[in-house]
Coordinates of C-alpha atoms in Angstrom, one line a residue:
X121 CA -14.8 55.1 27.4
X122 CA -13.1 54.4 24.3
X123 CA -11.3 51.0 23.8
X124 CA -7.9 53.2 23.2
X125 CA -8.4 55.2 26.4
X126 CA -9.7 51.8 28.2
X127 CA -6.1 50.0 26.8
X128 CA -4.1 52.9 28.5
X129 CA -6.0 52.2 32.1
X130 CA -6.4 48.6 31.7
X131 CA -3.6 47.3 29.1
X132 CA -4.6 43.4 29.0
X133 CA -8.1 44.3 27.6
X134 CA -6.9 44.5 24.0
X135 CA -4.7 41.5 24.8
X136 CA -1.6 42.1 23.4
X137 CA 0.3 38.9 23.9
X138 CA 0.3 36.9 20.8
X139 CA 0.2 33.1 20.0
X140 CA -1.7 32.4 23.1
X141 CA 0.4 34.2 25.6
X142 CA -1.4 35.3 28.6
X143 CA -1.3 39.0 29.6
X144 CA -0.7 40.1 33.3
X145 CA -1.0 43.7 34.4
X146 CA 1.8 45.6 35.9
X147 CA 0.8 48.7 37.5
X148 CA 0.4 50.9 34.6
X149 CA 1.8 48.1 31.7
X150 CA 1.7 44.7 31.0
X151 CA 3.9 41.6 30.8
X152 CA 3.0 38.1 28.8
X153 CA 3.4 35.1 29.5
X154 CA 4.5 33.0 26.9
X155 CA 3.6 29.4 25.8
X156 CA 6.4 27.3 25.1
X157 CA 8.2 27.9 22.0
X158 CA 7.7 31.6 21.9
X159 CA 9.5 34.5 23.5
X160 CA 9.6 38.5 23.3
X161 CA 7.7 41.0 25.0
X162 CA 5.0 40.1 23.2
X163 CA 5.3 36.3 22.3
X164 CA 6.1 37.3 18.8
X165 CA 9.5 35.5 18.7
X166 CA 9.2 31.6 17.6
X167 CA 12.0 30.2 19.7
X168 CA 14.7 28.3 16.9
X169 CA 14.4 24.6 18.6
X170 CA 17.0 23.6 16.3
X171 CA 19.8 26.1 18.0
X172 CA 21.0 23.1 20.0
X173 CA 21.6 20.9 17.2
X174 CA 19.8 18.2 18.5
X175 CA 19.8 16.1 15.4
X176 CA 22.4 13.2 15.4
X177 CA 24.5 11.4 12.6
X178 CA 24.1 14.2 9.9
X179 CA 20.3 15.0 10.0
X180 CA 18.9 18.1 9.2
X181 CA 16.8 19.7 12.0
X182 CA 13.4 21.7 10.9
X183 CA 12.1 24.1 13.5
X184 CA 8.8 23.9 14.3
X185 CA 6.3 25.2 16.7
X186 CA 7.8 24.3 20.3
X187 CA 9.4 21.5 19.0
X188 CA 11.6 20.1 16.0
X189 CA 11.8 17.5 13.4
X190 CA 14.8 15.6 12.2
X191 CA 15.3 14.8 8.6
X192 CA 17.8 11.8 8.9
X193 CA 20.2 9.9 6.6
X194 CA 18.5 6.6 4.8
X195 CA 21.0 5.0 7.3
X196 CA 19.4 6.4 10.5
X197 CA 16.3 6.5 12.3
X198 CA 14.4 7.7 16.0
X199 CA 13.4 11.4 16.9
X200 CA 17.2 12.8 16.7
X201 CA 18.5 10.1 13.9
X202 CA 19.8 8.1 17.3
X203 CA 19.3 5.0 15.6
X204 CA 21.3 3.1 13.0
X205 CA 19.1 1.2 10.3
X206 CA 20.8 -2.2 9.5
X207 CA 20.9 -2.5 5.9
X208 CA 20.5 1.2 4.7
X209 CA 23.5 3.4 3.9
X210 CA 25.1 6.5 3.9
X211 CA 24.3 9.2 0.6
X212 CA 27.4 11.6 0.1
X213 CA 26.9 14.5 -2.6
X214 CA 30.2 15.9 -3.8
X215 CA 30.3 19.0 -6.0
X216 CA 33.4 18.9 -7.8
X217 CA 32.9 17.4 -11.3
X218 CA 33.9 14.1 -12.9
X219 CA 33.4 11.9 -15.6
X220 CA 31.0 9.1 -14.6
X221 CA 33.8 6.5 -14.5
X222 CA 36.0 9.2 -12.7
X223 CA 33.1 9.4 -10.2
X224 CA 32.7 5.8 -9.9
X225 CA 36.6 5.5 -8.6
X226 CA 36.5 8.2 -6.3
X227 CA 33.5 6.9 -4.5
X228 CA 35.6 3.6 -4.4
X229 CA 38.3 5.4 -2.6
X230 CA 35.4 6.1 0.1
X231 CA 34.6 2.8 0.2
X232 CA 31.3 3.4 -1.7
X233 CA 29.9 3.4 -5.0
X234 CA 28.2 5.9 -7.0
X235 CA 24.5 5.9 -5.6
X236 CA 21.9 3.3 -6.2
X237 CA 18.3 4.6 -5.5
X238 CA 16.2 1.4 -4.5
X239 CA 12.5 3.1 -3.5
X240 CA 10.4 6.5 -3.7
X241 CA 11.7 7.4 -0.5
X242 CA 15.3 7.2 -1.2
X243 CA 14.6 9.3 -4.3
X244 CA 12.9 12.1 -2.2
X245 CA 15.8 12.2 0.1
X246 CA 18.3 12.4 -3.0
X247 CA 15.9 14.9 -4.2
X248 CA 16.6 17.1 -0.7
X249 CA 20.2 17.4 -1.9
X250 CA 19.4 20.1 -4.2
X251 CA 21.5 19.7 -6.9
X252 CA 20.7 18.8 -10.3
X253 CA 21.9 16.4 -12.9
X254 CA 23.9 14.4 -10.7
X255 CA 25.5 11.1 -11.7
X256 CA 24.1 7.8 -10.2
X257 CA 25.4 4.6 -10.4
X258 CA 22.7 3.3 -13.0
X259 CA 24.4 2.5 -16.4
X260 CA 24.4 0.1 -19.4
X261 CA 27.8 0.2 -20.4
X262 CA 28.4 -3.6 -20.4
X263 CA 25.2 -4.7 -22.5
X264 CA 23.3 -1.9 -24.2
X265 CA 19.6 -1.2 -22.7
X266 CA 20.2 -3.8 -19.9
X267 CA 20.6 -1.0 -16.9
X268 CA 22.7 -2.3 -13.8
X269 CA 23.7 -0.2 -10.7
X270 CA 27.5 -0.2 -9.6
X271 CA 26.7 -1.4 -6.4
X272 CA 25.2 -4.8 -7.3
X273 CA 21.9 -4.0 -6.2
X274 CA 18.9 -5.3 -8.1
X275 CA 16.8 -2.5 -10.4
X276 CA 13.8 -2.6 -7.9
X277 CA 12.5 0.9 -8.6
X278 CA 12.8 3.2 -11.9
X279 CA 12.2 6.8 -11.9
X280 CA 12.8 7.8 -15.9
X281 CA 11.9 10.9 -17.4
X282 CA 9.7 10.8 -20.2
X283 CA 10.7 9.3 -23.7
X284 CA 13.7 8.2 -21.1
X285 CA 16.1 6.0 -21.8
X286 CA 16.8 7.2 -25.2
X287 CA 20.3 6.6 -26.2
X288 CA 20.0 10.1 -28.4
X289 CA 23.6 10.6 -28.8
X290 CA 25.4 8.6 -31.7
X291 CA 27.9 8.3 -29.3
X292 CA 26.2 6.3 -26.9
X293 CA 24.0 7.7 -23.6
X294 CA 25.0 4.6 -21.1
X295 CA 25.3 6.4 -17.9
X296 CA 22.2 8.1 -15.8
X297 CA 21.8 11.1 -13.8
X298 CA 19.0 12.3 -11.5
X299 CA 17.4 15.6 -11.9
X300 CA 16.4 16.9 -8.4
X301 CA 14.4 19.9 -9.7
X302 CA 12.3 17.5 -12.1
X303 CA 11.7 15.1 -8.7
X304 CA 14.7 13.1 -9.3
X305 CA 13.9 11.7 -12.4
X306 CA 16.4 9.8 -14.5
X307 CA 18.3 10.8 -17.9
X308 CA 20.7 8.4 -19.5
X309 CA 23.7 10.9 -20.9
X310 CA 27.1 10.3 -22.5
X311 CA 29.3 9.2 -19.8
X312 CA 31.9 11.7 -20.6
X313 CA 30.4 14.4 -19.1
X314 CA 31.9 16.4 -16.3
X315 CA 29.0 16.6 -13.5
X316 CA 28.4 16.4 -9.5
X317 CA 28.1 12.9 -8.2
X318 CA 26.3 11.4 -5.4
X319 CA 28.1 8.0 -3.6
X320 CA 26.3 5.8 -1.3
X321 CA 28.3 3.6 1.3
X322 CA 26.3 0.7 1.9
X323 CA 26.2 -0.3 5.9
X324 CA 25.5 -3.9 4.9
X325 CA 27.8 -6.0 6.2
X326 CA 29.0 -9.8 6.4
X327 CA 29.9 -11.1 9.2
X328 CA 32.9 -13.8 10.0
X329 CA 33.9 -15.5 6.6
X330 CA 32.6 -19.3 6.6
X331 CA 35.1 -21.9 7.9
X332 CA 36.5 -24.5 5.4
X333 CA 37.8 -27.7 6.7
X334 CA 41.5 -27.8 6.6
X335 CA 42.3 -24.3 5.3
X336 CA 42.6 -21.1 7.0
X337 CA 42.0 -17.4 5.9
X338 CA 45.2 -15.3 4.7
X339 CA 45.4 -12.2 6.8
X340 CA 43.8 -10.7 9.7
X341 CA 40.5 -12.0 10.1
X342 CA 37.7 -9.1 11.3
X343 CA 34.1 -9.0 12.6
X344 CA 32.8 -7.7 9.9
X345 CA 33.5 -6.7 6.2
X346 CA 32.1 -4.6 3.4
X347 CA 30.0 -5.7 0.6
X348 CA 32.0 -7.1 -2.3
X349 CA 35.2 -8.0 0.2
X350 CA 37.1 -10.9 -0.8
X351 CA 38.6 -13.3 1.2
X352 CA 41.3 -16.0 0.5
X353 CA 42.2 -19.1 2.0
X354 CA 45.2 -21.6 2.2
X355 CA 45.0 -25.0 3.0
X356 CA 47.1 -26.4 5.7
X357 CA 50.3 -28.4 5.9
X358 CA 49.5 -31.6 4.6
X359 CA 46.6 -30.7 2.1
X360 CA 46.6 -29.5 -1.2
X361 CA 44.2 -27.3 -2.8
X362 CA 41.4 -27.8 -5.4
X363 CA 39.6 -24.8 -7.3
X364 CA 39.3 -21.3 -6.5
X365 CA 40.5 -20.1 -2.7
X366 CA 38.4 -17.3 -2.6
X367 CA 35.3 -16.0 -1.4
X368 CA 33.1 -12.7 -1.4
X369 CA 30.7 -10.8 0.3
X370 CA 27.3 -10.4 -1.4
X371 CA 25.3 -7.3 -1.4
X372 CA 22.5 -9.0 0.7
X373 CA 25.3 -9.5 3.8
X374 CA 25.8 -13.0 3.1
X375 CA 29.2 -14.7 1.7
X376 CA 29.4 -16.7 -1.2
X377 CA 29.7 -20.6 -0.3
X378 CA 33.7 -21.2 -0.2
X379 CA 34.7 -23.5 -3.5
X380 CA 38.0 -24.5 -1.9
X381 CA 38.5 -28.2 -1.2
X382 CA 41.8 -29.3 0.8
X383 CA 42.6 -32.9 0.1
X384 CA 44.9 -34.4 2.5
X385 CA 48.7 -35.5 0.9
X386 CA 48.9 -39.3 -0.1
X387 CA 52.8 -39.0 -1.4
X388 CA 55.5 -37.8 0.7
X389 CA 57.1 -34.9 -0.5
X390 CA 59.9 -32.7 0.4
X391 CA 57.4 -29.3 0.6
X392 CA 55.7 -28.5 3.8
X393 CA 52.3 -28.5 2.2
X394 CA 51.6 -30.9 -0.8
X395 CA 51.7 -29.0 -4.2
X396 CA 53.0 -32.1 -5.9
X397 CA 50.5 -34.1 -7.8
X398 CA 51.0 -37.8 -8.8
X399 CA 52.2 -37.4 -12.2
X400 CA 54.5 -34.8 -11.0
X401 CA 55.7 -37.4 -8.1
X402 CA 56.3 -39.7 -10.7
X403 CA 58.1 -37.7 -12.7
X404 CA 60.4 -36.6 -9.3
X405 CA 60.8 -40.1 -8.5
X406 CA 62.0 -41.2 -12.2
X407 CA 64.6 -38.2 -11.8
X408 CA 66.1 -39.5 -8.4
X409 CA 66.2 -43.2 -9.7
X410 CA 68.1 -41.9 -12.7
X411 CA 70.5 -39.8 -10.5
X412 CA 71.1 -42.9 -8.1
X413 CA 72.2 -44.9 -11.1
X414 CA 74.5 -42.3 -12.5
X415 CA 76.1 -42.0 -9.1
X416 CA 76.4 -45.7 -8.8
X417 CA 77.8 -46.3 -12.4
X418 CA 80.4 -43.4 -11.6
X419 CA 81.7 -44.9 -8.4
X420 CA 81.7 -48.4 -10.3
X421 CA 83.8 -46.9 -12.8
X422 CA 86.2 -45.0 -10.5
X423 CA 86.7 -48.3 -8.2
X424 CA 87.6 -50.0 -11.3
X425 CA 89.9 -47.5 -12.5
X426 CA 91.4 -47.1 -9.0
X427 CA 92.0 -51.1 -9.0
X428 CA 93.7 -51.1 -12.2
X429 CA 96.0 -48.5 -11.2
X430 CA 96.9 -50.6 -7.7
X431 CA 97.3 -53.4 -9.5
X432 CA 100.0 -52.4 -12.2
X433 CA 101.9 -51.5 -9.4
X434 CA 101.6 -54.7 -8.0
X435 CA 103.0 -56.2 -11.0
X436 CA 106.0 -53.9 -11.4
X437 CA 107.1 -54.8 -8.0
X438 CA 106.9 -58.8 -8.8
X439 CA 109.0 -58.3 -12.1
X440 CA 111.5 -56.6 -10.1
X441 CA 111.9 -59.1 -7.6
X442 CA 112.7 -61.9 -10.0
X443 CA 115.4 -59.9 -12.0
X444 CA 117.3 -59.3 -8.2
X445 CA 117.5 -63.2 -7.8

């Protein structure tokens, strides 16, 4: 009996079920028992395991056979990107075009900076955004050939295109783009180009600012502060300020040591807080003594005039009395 004839009698002989499916005879027909991840009459359909959108926090789902893979943003990890990573960052791509300076301003309005790239893995992730010639935060606008990231990170990783940076144009090439189709290679170009851009918001945070003796923070105290945040201190009543009264949240999540010193007032003043130094106080005391002297002199002069007036009237009365008698 030919194979085709046999298949008509025993349909499972030809094993019509794909991808390891098990064929079950059903009268003159058959049905396939499909392994997980497949469906269809002959198990020909690869089930989309990403249909339920299992990846969290902006992760991208890649369908696998009976499984899926989540490509997480740099700031998240875990099988479904459910775990936040302290010290990472959230990356945002903007397709509308700006000059480098305007792009940085827009990033700051989103509480971020133009993106820094600190590792090959981070570069690979940015390349996956699939956009050519996008602004990064790297630039040498302050000092020629001294490239710095706008978010304050150190230049610990470099991915320059061959023969770059070259400062080719006479007008200057002080701002850096990343080129996705060339593995994200970097190129310095004029900052006035209008290009898409990538912002990165750091998740490094500073905790409560350091306490300063005899001082308090101005404004509402928060439990966490973004990097580059600045807080201001004010001396308590009865103390006067020396040095700068601010502290900044550094890129590593620590606070700058406050320089402010609050010194107890040694001289009594009319102010609730002591803002008058000794020289000012001596000047004020001298002015007060001068004012008291002028007031005292004025009172004496007024008293003498009053006495003279009353004394003149007495002489006249005595003269009248003598003429009467």
